[in-house]
Amino acid sequence: MELTTDFYLGDCKEQLKFLPDNSVDLIVTSPPYADQRKNTYGGIHTDKYVEWFLPISEQLLRVLKPTGTFVLNIKEKVVEGERSIYVMELILEMRKQGWLWTEEFIWHKKNCYPGKWPNRFRDAWERLLQFNKDKKFNMYQEEVMVPMGDWAKSRLKNLSNTDKIRDNSKVGSGFGKNISNWLDRDKAYPTNVLHLATECNNKNHSAAFPEELPEWFIKLFTKKYDTVLDPFMGSGTTLTVANRMIRNSIGIEIMPEYFEMVKKQFNTIELTLFEPTVEYAKTKSERRYTVR
Amino acid sequence: MELTTDFYLGDCKEQLKFLPDNSVDLIVTSPPYADQRKNTYGGIHTDKYVEWFLPISEQLLRVLKPTGTFVLNIKEKVVEGERSIYVMELILEMRKQGWLWTEEFIWHKKNCYPGKWPNRFRDAWERLLQFNKDKKFNMYQEEVMVPMGDWAKSRLKNLSNTDKIRDNSKVGSGFGKNISNWLDRDKAYPTNVLHLATECNNKNHSAAFPEELPEWFIKLFTKKYDTVLDPFMGSGTTLTVANRMIRNSIGIEIMPEYFEMVKKQFNTIELTLFEPTVEYAKTKSERRYTVR
DNA sequence: GTTCCGCATGAATCGATAG
DNA sequence: ACTATCGATTCATGCGGAA
């Protein structure tokens, strides 16, 4: 079967209009947070954030299949000693648009940013908001089951086991052979708390989130040849993972540098590992590129 | 110095009125969650929750010292496949009352309630909302420091160039001073994610939270002989911990069974370990009991 | 082929200083 | 007064080169 990866250059509010209704199985994205990433994205002011995001979420609601899921990675920052409230306001407004706020996962960032302040500790978590169009949506829980030996053993083994699991999960298609023995014994369903470290040593680009993050949700909410969308593609983490996991993917990016970088990266993969790349512009969007 | 533990039987909305303004250093509580404990508390309907809580939070704002902190343990339940929004609405309304929403800690429940649902994983976290009256509040960060990871040992052998550069950015004296700081360091400040197990050994009552939870916040936000308040005393976890940590405490409970149970428990402690108990009713509130 | 070890960096925040 | 910039502070992780 054919696997496609489509790129759109431009503001996702506009580019999303080229996508047909009910065509996406999973949206995983991490938009620029309010007043952050100023150097790359200009930064959206806290007071304007909801207003800015709602037209986008409206399009996302349109393109998502009724059985699909939207996972939004976001966190409010501190303004004058208080947490901002724009994320809460966004959830409330998106519900009015017709979204169901199904669940809130916690991403526990094991290596959070250091620092010390007189009235505050380091922020070690972010929100992973799950939205749906319908109460009935596709969920493949067995795909993300985690090995659970007896508690005593896993506690004694400490971090070594979790590291193995994490390393192996990067393969994407399953777990490694070397530890499959004790993995097969008993598996448990995970919880709504994800413990992941940020990847901080990439030379070429800084990814918004570690590959494990989109990988986990792609496993959970899609099957092979489903379509994954990231309207804030950035360095392309979501698309890279989707492609590796044999999911069709669509990425939209407003910054030409990022867009070119990801496109080049995908072209290279195609050229070296698979068949020759076909790159062309569609009539619907002049800046659409497709890698097949 | 004298250590006091005061109990009030009744609706905390009313009983709180007996407490003077600006008299409490820390409020730690876990109110009944919406609709979840119908058997014991009668249950507050999801739609009525904010309306029900606001008169209480208004009193809490009054009795809290300007340097004090209010820690609210809460989590929205699932209604018809969606997370309820009453917690978000409550935060927004409490801000209008004058509360500052300073921080949101995450309580990661390491052994959360087992179960399986077709479209949802186990809920392994709860919110610990920190509210304050003023941007300046008491915080004793050193009291809750945690051991550093093993990485520190190798780290201290040789400081990297970037560390030296970063340290050097401070003119003159900064460099050597910083090295000595790091060498002495064997503990780190914690983050805003708390990893605690739930206690399941309580038979008589629905245990709100483990003792470590109030203990951590009492350490962090109070010193000895400060006053800790729990307006939803329940089984008295907060008061037990406060008493053990040599903090004055006040508990309010609406259910006579719980009230009597906690009072008896404290009387027993007093009788066996300290001086004889004095129990009397104050004129201000006929149902106030004091153990000194 | 393992294991060890050095190392850069990450969606941070506050308070002081400058315009 | 009010906003913008800058320096100081601080951990844990995964990568890559070395042993």
XYZ file of C-alpha atoms (C1' of nucleotides) in Angstrom:
622
model
C 0.000 0.000 0.000
C 1.075 3.538 -0.666
C 2.317 5.705 2.158
C 2.109 9.478 1.815
C 3.642 12.404 3.639
C 2.276 15.809 2.699
C 3.781 19.160 3.598
C 2.124 22.540 3.499
C 4.026 25.796 3.875
C 2.044 28.606 5.455
C -0.303 29.605 8.247
C -2.184 26.499 9.293
C -5.381 28.499 9.694
C -5.314 28.952 5.905
C -3.579 25.777 4.800
C -6.002 23.576 6.715
C -8.741 24.754 4.369
C -7.185 22.626 1.624
C -7.853 19.458 3.584
C -11.177 17.690 3.059
C -13.742 17.163 5.820
C -13.430 14.104 8.064
C -10.140 12.984 6.606
C -7.739 12.819 9.561
C -7.535 10.101 12.214
C -5.241 11.818 14.680
C -3.995 15.335 15.266
C -0.956 15.610 17.529
C 0.534 19.022 17.900
C 2.296 21.468 20.094
C 1.481 25.025 19.069
C 3.637 27.931 20.181
C 2.629 28.739 23.741
C 1.564 32.249 24.632
C 4.420 34.731 24.869
C 6.977 32.042 24.200
C 9.149 31.109 21.250
C 9.271 34.789 20.416
C 12.485 34.428 18.473
C 11.017 31.942 16.009
C 7.289 32.466 15.935
C 6.886 36.021 17.158
C 4.923 34.969 20.183
C 1.186 35.236 20.715
C 0.172 37.438 23.591
C -1.585 35.745 26.480
C -4.699 37.890 26.094
C -4.957 37.181 22.358
C -4.204 33.482 22.478
C -7.720 32.035 22.554
C -8.863 34.389 19.848
C -5.869 33.327 17.744
C -6.346 29.607 18.250
C -10.101 29.236 17.814
C -10.164 29.611 13.990
C -7.512 26.898 13.839
C -9.334 24.521 16.151
C -12.447 25.124 14.078
C -10.631 23.825 10.996
C -9.191 20.937 12.969
C -12.692 19.983 14.043
C -13.745 19.960 10.416
C -10.916 17.811 9.074
C -10.950 15.270 11.896
C -12.901 12.078 11.364
C -15.710 11.448 13.863
C -13.694 8.512 15.159
C -10.523 10.587 15.390
C -8.716 12.290 18.254
C -6.981 15.627 18.782
C -4.080 15.729 21.247
C -2.954 19.224 22.218
C 0.327 19.724 24.076
C 0.276 23.011 25.963
C 1.196 24.670 29.250
C 0.526 28.069 30.718
C 3.417 30.196 31.878
C 3.716 32.397 34.922
C 2.771 36.044 34.524
C 3.380 38.351 37.470
C 3.544 35.523 39.955
C 0.374 33.810 38.747
C -0.321 31.043 36.261
C -2.058 32.317 33.150
C -5.597 31.196 32.542
C -5.629 31.108 28.773
C -5.458 27.333 28.576
C -8.574 26.990 30.695
C -10.330 29.603 28.639
C -9.305 27.778 25.484
C -10.789 24.510 26.698
C -14.044 26.229 27.571
C -14.241 27.913 24.182
C -13.339 24.798 22.234
C -16.179 22.997 23.956
C -18.500 25.671 22.639
C -17.154 24.919 19.152
C -18.306 21.355 19.546
C -15.185 19.649 20.850
C -15.497 17.121 23.638
C -12.778 17.512 26.283
C -12.342 13.822 26.835
C -9.228 13.614 28.963
C -6.168 15.406 30.235
C -2.934 13.434 30.206
C 0.044 14.687 32.158
C 3.469 14.751 30.592
C 5.892 14.534 33.489
C 9.145 16.044 32.200
C 11.829 14.156 33.990
C 14.508 16.633 33.008
C 12.798 19.934 33.434
C 14.466 23.295 33.207
C 16.603 24.150 36.235
C 16.272 27.265 38.286
C 15.424 28.615 41.690
C 12.972 31.260 42.722
C 11.822 32.491 46.102
C 8.194 31.482 45.621
C 8.153 28.658 43.114
C 9.670 25.318 42.193
C 10.732 24.053 38.814
C 7.889 23.299 36.415
C 8.099 19.619 35.564
C 4.852 18.934 33.730
C 2.818 19.884 30.709
C -0.739 19.263 29.658
C -1.712 16.797 26.937
C -5.327 17.641 26.294
C -7.401 15.049 24.497
C -10.324 16.323 22.443
C -12.801 14.327 20.397
C -15.701 14.946 18.064
C -17.709 12.035 19.350
C -17.932 9.918 22.482
C -17.120 6.930 20.316
C -13.601 7.122 18.970
C -10.916 4.677 17.951
C -8.572 3.616 20.734
C -6.165 0.694 20.556
C -5.229 0.282 24.187
C -3.349 -2.971 23.737
C -0.746 -1.225 21.590
C 0.570 0.844 24.457
C 0.468 -1.732 27.218
C 3.484 -1.585 29.440
C 5.355 -4.482 31.014
C 4.572 -4.859 34.661
C 6.599 -7.475 36.433
C 5.904 -7.816 40.108
C 6.255 -4.544 41.910
C 9.219 -5.559 43.991
C 11.297 -6.513 41.010
C 10.592 -3.372 39.061
C 11.379 -1.245 42.052
C 14.663 -2.979 42.674
C 15.650 -2.685 39.061
C 14.964 0.985 39.387
C 15.648 3.049 36.324
C 17.387 0.411 34.303
C 14.166 -1.257 33.304
C 12.399 1.891 32.313
C 15.381 2.892 30.274
C 15.262 -0.379 28.407
C 11.602 0.070 27.741
C 12.135 3.592 26.561
C 15.010 2.662 24.269
C 13.079 -0.178 22.784
C 9.979 1.802 22.244
C 11.910 3.887 19.765
C 11.784 0.984 17.351
C 8.122 1.737 17.024
C 6.952 -1.626 15.817
C 7.152 -3.316 19.154
C 9.572 -4.367 21.813
C 13.012 -5.812 21.408
C 13.701 -9.502 21.528
C 16.181 -9.362 24.342
C 13.647 -8.390 26.939
C 10.593 -9.926 25.347
C 10.774 -12.846 27.756
C 9.679 -10.961 30.771
C 7.608 -8.549 28.773
C 5.318 -11.315 27.658
C 4.628 -12.492 31.157
C 2.237 -9.790 32.122
C 1.412 -6.439 30.702
C -0.657 -3.701 32.196
C -2.517 -0.781 30.770
C -0.763 2.528 31.287
C -2.236 5.472 33.144
C -2.862 9.029 32.070
C 0.562 10.129 33.345
C 3.477 9.889 30.896
C 7.034 10.048 32.181
C 9.313 11.275 29.442
C 12.478 13.318 29.192
C 12.897 16.061 26.660
C 15.453 15.432 23.963
C 17.988 18.143 24.348
C 21.035 17.029 22.440
C 19.914 17.297 18.843
C 22.381 19.304 16.837
C 20.216 20.300 13.921
C 17.055 21.380 15.625
C 15.320 21.518 18.946
C 12.219 19.381 18.989
C 9.205 20.525 20.933
C 8.653 17.102 22.364
C 10.476 13.777 22.417
C 9.644 11.196 19.792
C 8.087 8.945 22.402
C 5.282 11.424 22.826
C 3.717 11.348 19.340
C 4.678 7.703 19.108
C 2.604 6.816 22.135
C -0.487 8.619 20.870
C -0.068 7.311 17.330
C 0.017 3.797 18.709
C -2.957 4.452 20.908
C -5.262 6.239 18.483
C -4.342 4.990 15.002
C -3.628 1.850 13.045
C -1.384 1.415 10.016
C -2.169 3.636 7.019
C -4.301 5.959 9.105
C -3.630 9.670 8.682
C -1.817 11.793 11.264
C -1.809 15.601 11.129
C 0.475 18.113 12.806
C -0.592 21.694 11.993
C 2.463 23.075 13.831
C 5.045 20.780 12.324
C 8.147 22.517 13.616
C 11.090 20.214 13.290
C 8.831 17.426 12.079
C 8.963 15.062 15.023
C 5.365 13.930 14.609
C 5.766 13.256 10.879
C 9.015 11.399 11.304
C 7.455 9.089 13.846
C 4.265 8.646 11.830
C 6.252 7.728 8.740
C 8.341 5.202 10.637
C 5.193 3.686 12.082
C 3.602 3.384 8.649
C 0.989 6.080 9.022
C 0.155 8.646 6.370
C 0.952 12.102 7.608
C 0.324 15.766 6.926
C 2.422 18.607 8.256
C 1.898 22.352 8.124
C 4.601 24.847 8.992
C 4.695 28.614 8.737
C 8.454 29.090 9.028
C 10.240 28.460 5.686
C 13.460 27.328 7.391
C 11.722 24.571 9.328
C 9.619 23.642 6.328
C 12.629 23.270 4.038
C 14.579 21.401 6.668
C 11.884 18.803 7.204
C 11.219 18.457 3.485
C 14.886 17.923 2.775
C 15.128 15.394 5.560
C 12.224 13.400 4.179
C 13.586 13.555 0.650
C 16.871 12.192 1.906
C 15.167 9.319 3.653
C 13.205 8.483 0.557
C 16.225 8.652 -1.710
C 18.498 6.588 0.394
C 16.162 3.992 1.792
C 13.210 3.679 -0.497
C 12.174 4.586 -3.991
C 12.957 7.883 -5.733
C 11.134 10.941 -4.473
C 8.304 12.521 -6.400
C 7.809 16.139 -5.508
C 5.140 18.260 -7.079
C 2.754 21.100 -6.395
C -0.938 20.434 -6.246
C -3.410 22.770 -7.870
C -5.304 23.183 -4.616
C -2.300 24.631 -2.825
C 0.675 25.891 -4.683
C 2.940 25.286 -1.771
C 1.967 21.736 -1.090
C 4.616 19.085 -1.421
C 4.072 15.405 -1.363
C 6.529 12.638 -0.738
C 5.358 9.205 -1.787
C 4.764 26.642 74.175
C 1.177 25.533 74.009
C -0.044 23.524 71.051
C -3.744 23.603 70.210
C -6.027 21.476 68.084
C -9.527 22.820 67.590
C -12.489 20.932 66.188
C -15.708 22.338 64.841
C -18.731 20.213 64.045
C -20.887 21.555 61.250
C -20.961 23.025 57.784
C -17.655 24.768 57.232
C -19.385 27.605 55.430
C -20.962 28.493 58.789
C -18.300 27.309 61.206
C -15.566 29.272 59.430
C -17.331 32.453 60.509
C -16.164 31.807 64.068
C -12.542 32.149 63.016
C -10.934 35.612 63.121
C -9.554 37.391 60.071
C -5.961 36.690 58.985
C -5.399 33.977 61.539
C -4.405 30.914 59.508
C -1.010 30.202 57.919
C -1.958 27.268 55.749
C -5.150 25.680 54.515
C -4.795 22.153 53.166
C -7.948 20.365 52.212
C -9.617 17.905 49.953
C -13.275 18.793 49.647
C -15.820 16.222 48.579
C -15.563 15.875 44.839
C -18.679 16.474 42.836
C -21.145 13.611 42.996
C -18.530 11.121 44.005
C -19.301 10.367 47.626
C -23.026 10.456 47.771
C -23.106 8.022 50.628
C -20.989 10.045 52.988
C -21.395 13.665 52.030
C -24.657 13.743 50.172
C -22.803 14.677 47.038
C -22.705 18.039 45.367
C -23.946 17.994 41.824
C -21.420 18.876 39.148
C -23.416 21.876 37.972
C -23.804 23.242 41.498
C -20.224 22.719 42.626
C -18.810 26.201 42.000
C -21.871 27.846 43.469
C -21.530 25.627 46.525
C -17.809 26.227 47.017
C -17.547 29.986 46.510
C -19.053 31.018 49.889
C -16.560 28.690 51.530
C -13.555 30.002 49.608
C -14.710 33.503 50.498
C -14.430 32.616 54.184
C -11.092 30.925 53.608
C -9.808 34.086 51.975
C -10.857 36.019 55.025
C -9.252 33.794 57.649
C -5.982 33.256 55.783
C -3.054 35.474 56.684
C -1.657 37.589 53.826
C 1.503 35.500 54.032
C -0.464 32.251 54.057
C -1.262 29.655 51.405
C -4.322 27.641 50.412
C -3.714 24.211 48.897
C -6.772 22.669 47.287
C -6.717 18.997 46.314
C -9.283 18.408 43.626
C -9.923 16.563 40.375
C -12.754 16.748 37.928
C -14.735 13.595 37.339
C -15.874 12.163 34.048
C -19.483 12.843 33.098
C -20.858 11.243 29.961
C -17.430 10.597 28.521
C -16.133 14.102 29.149
C -14.103 15.692 31.909
C -16.214 18.141 33.858
C -15.236 21.772 33.775
C -16.177 22.784 37.296
C -12.574 22.889 38.482
C -11.635 25.344 35.762
C -14.713 27.422 36.468
C -13.870 27.381 40.151
C -10.366 28.698 39.540
C -11.724 31.486 37.374
C -14.337 32.449 39.946
C -11.922 32.292 42.881
C -9.659 34.688 41.036
C -12.579 37.085 40.863
C -12.930 36.742 44.651
C -9.369 37.993 45.007
C -7.405 34.758 45.138
C -4.156 34.515 43.227
C -3.776 31.199 41.396
C -0.085 30.871 42.082
C 0.682 27.341 40.985
C -0.724 23.960 40.116
C 1.125 21.003 41.582
C 0.490 17.552 40.243
C -0.039 14.670 42.618
C 1.059 11.618 40.682
C -0.656 8.662 42.334
C 1.820 5.873 41.963
C -0.645 3.129 42.772
C -3.833 4.476 41.407
C -7.162 2.741 41.413
C -7.167 -0.272 39.105
C -9.689 -0.661 36.357
C -10.233 -0.762 32.643
C -12.525 1.226 30.400
C -12.941 1.044 26.629
C -12.037 4.663 25.966
C -10.009 5.744 28.970
C -6.998 4.786 31.038
C -6.664 4.776 34.789
C -6.595 8.231 36.315
C -3.255 8.508 38.069
C -3.110 12.171 39.000
C -4.909 14.890 40.883
C -4.588 18.616 41.023
C -3.059 20.429 43.981
C -4.017 24.014 43.349
C -2.036 26.645 45.200
C -3.831 29.891 45.938
C -2.487 32.929 47.737
C -3.735 36.293 48.917
C -0.532 38.071 48.041
C 2.427 37.590 45.728
C 4.626 37.553 48.789
C 3.995 34.541 50.963
C 5.960 32.353 53.327
C 7.775 29.458 51.696
C 10.462 27.358 53.362
C 11.942 25.584 50.366
C 14.909 24.079 52.165
C 12.574 21.967 54.302
C 11.488 19.818 51.374
C 14.753 19.384 49.491
C 15.352 15.972 47.986
C 18.560 13.973 47.465
C 20.334 14.658 44.204
C 20.627 12.029 41.511
C 23.757 9.979 41.109
C 24.818 12.102 38.195
C 26.053 14.688 40.672
C 29.017 12.605 41.768
C 30.641 12.566 38.362
C 29.480 16.075 37.705
C 31.498 17.464 40.565
C 34.735 15.984 39.326
C 34.996 18.387 36.483
C 32.883 21.373 35.650
C 32.125 21.781 31.957
C 33.163 24.805 29.950
C 29.633 26.066 29.609
C 29.166 25.988 33.323
C 32.306 28.015 33.728
C 31.125 30.435 31.077
C 27.720 30.771 32.577
C 29.243 31.312 35.960
C 31.759 33.748 34.563
C 29.012 35.923 33.175
C 28.793 37.231 36.675
C 31.641 39.682 37.068
C 34.541 38.963 39.361
C 33.705 36.950 42.404
C 31.032 34.693 40.987
C 33.172 31.917 39.619
C 34.904 30.365 42.596
C 31.945 30.936 44.787
C 29.753 28.901 42.498
C 32.098 25.948 42.435
C 32.107 25.740 46.173
C 28.329 25.924 46.149
C 28.121 22.943 43.882
C 30.659 20.951 45.851
C 28.658 21.284 49.037
C 25.449 20.372 47.299
C 23.933 17.008 48.001
C 20.287 17.967 47.783
C 18.157 19.557 45.123
C 14.948 21.516 45.210
C 11.915 19.472 44.203
C 9.623 20.167 41.266
C 5.906 20.786 41.104
C 5.218 17.089 40.516
C 4.728 14.989 43.662
C 5.061 11.237 43.442
C 3.075 9.681 46.247
C 1.212 6.465 46.700
C -2.382 6.495 47.874
C -2.993 5.000 51.246
C -5.469 2.194 51.153
C -5.240 0.986 54.735
C -8.027 3.178 56.034
C -11.071 1.053 56.669
C -13.430 3.341 58.508
C -13.631 6.115 56.010
C -12.801 7.208 52.516
C -9.213 8.339 52.815
C -8.720 11.661 51.138
C -4.959 11.675 50.824
C -1.840 10.077 52.259
C -0.107 11.690 55.204
C 2.871 12.632 53.063
C 0.707 15.078 51.179
C -0.231 17.479 53.989
C 3.161 16.838 55.529
C 4.952 18.123 52.439
C 2.884 21.301 52.268
C 3.070 21.894 56.015
C 6.849 21.664 55.790
C 6.923 23.936 52.784
C 4.534 26.664 53.889
C 4.645 26.755 57.696
C 7.029 26.763 60.604
C 6.502 25.409 64.096
C 3.504 26.778 66.000
C 1.934 28.157 62.846
C -1.744 27.379 62.322
C -3.038 24.833 59.812
C -6.695 24.609 58.817
C -8.632 21.819 57.145
C -12.262 22.838 56.570
C -13.114 19.340 55.308
C -11.422 17.385 58.052
C -12.787 13.968 57.177
C -10.704 11.360 58.917
C -8.355 14.016 60.232
C -5.220 13.278 58.268
C -4.203 16.918 58.030
C -4.690 17.519 61.750
C -2.831 14.397 62.755
C 0.158 15.408 60.687
C 0.024 19.025 61.829
C -0.064 17.953 65.442
C 2.870 15.610 64.988
C 4.816 18.398 63.280
C 4.112 20.812 66.141
C 1.695 23.069 64.303
C -1.544 24.367 65.749
C -4.483 23.077 63.811
C -8.166 23.620 63.196
C -10.516 21.082 61.703
C -14.120 21.386 60.603
C -16.308 18.413 59.806
C -19.977 18.176 58.969
C -20.462 14.451 59.549
C -20.855 13.583 63.260
C -19.346 10.120 62.806
C -16.108 11.485 61.433
C -16.107 14.312 63.924
C -16.508 11.994 66.890
C -13.974 9.561 65.549
C -11.272 12.189 65.111
C -12.061 13.801 68.439
C -11.842 10.474 70.213
C -8.589 9.710 68.502
C -7.066 13.004 69.598
C -8.383 12.581 73.129
C -6.712 9.217 73.284
C -3.437 10.695 72.191
C -3.744 13.416 74.759
C -4.710 11.039 77.561
C -2.034 8.535 76.916
C 0.851 10.737 75.921
C 0.281 14.141 77.440
C -1.814 15.782 80.091
C -5.518 15.152 80.708
C -7.893 16.414 78.088
C -9.989 19.495 78.613
C -13.081 19.529 76.487
C -15.521 22.361 76.592
C -17.921 24.334 74.479
C -17.167 27.924 73.677
C -19.846 30.558 73.753
C -19.136 31.533 70.176
C -19.904 28.075 68.878
C -21.645 25.482 70.927
C -20.154 22.700 68.946
C -16.553 23.721 69.230
C -14.204 21.400 71.000
C -10.690 22.163 71.993
C -7.972 19.780 72.950
C -5.026 21.414 74.671
C 30.739 -5.024 22.179
C 30.015 -2.796 26.673
C 30.520 0.663 30.093
C 31.896 5.023 31.573
C 32.176 9.741 31.557
C 32.231 14.540 29.854
C 29.071 17.768 28.258
C 25.534 20.989 26.119
C 21.098 22.313 26.714
C 16.203 22.754 27.630
C 8.436 26.063 26.066
C 11.935 28.921 33.199
C 11.343 32.927 36.414
C 12.508 36.771 39.362
C 14.385 41.118 40.416
C 17.292 44.822 39.255
C 18.510 48.143 35.945
C 17.827 50.862 31.875
C 15.002 53.582 28.507
C 4.744 55.045 36.101
C 5.394 51.540 32.989
C 7.785 48.447 29.737
C 11.966 46.094 28.007
C 16.252 43.900 28.656
C 19.692 41.299 31.280
C 22.028 38.613 34.812
C 21.669 35.057 38.247
C 20.077 30.904 39.571
C 19.751 25.674 38.851
C 19.069 19.869 37.331
C 18.840 15.741 34.783
C 19.257 13.504 30.552
C 20.919 11.328 26.296
C 24.474 11.502 23.132
C 28.982 10.534 21.540
C 33.646 9.639 22.225
C 36.894 7.148 25.178
C 38.389 3.312 28.040
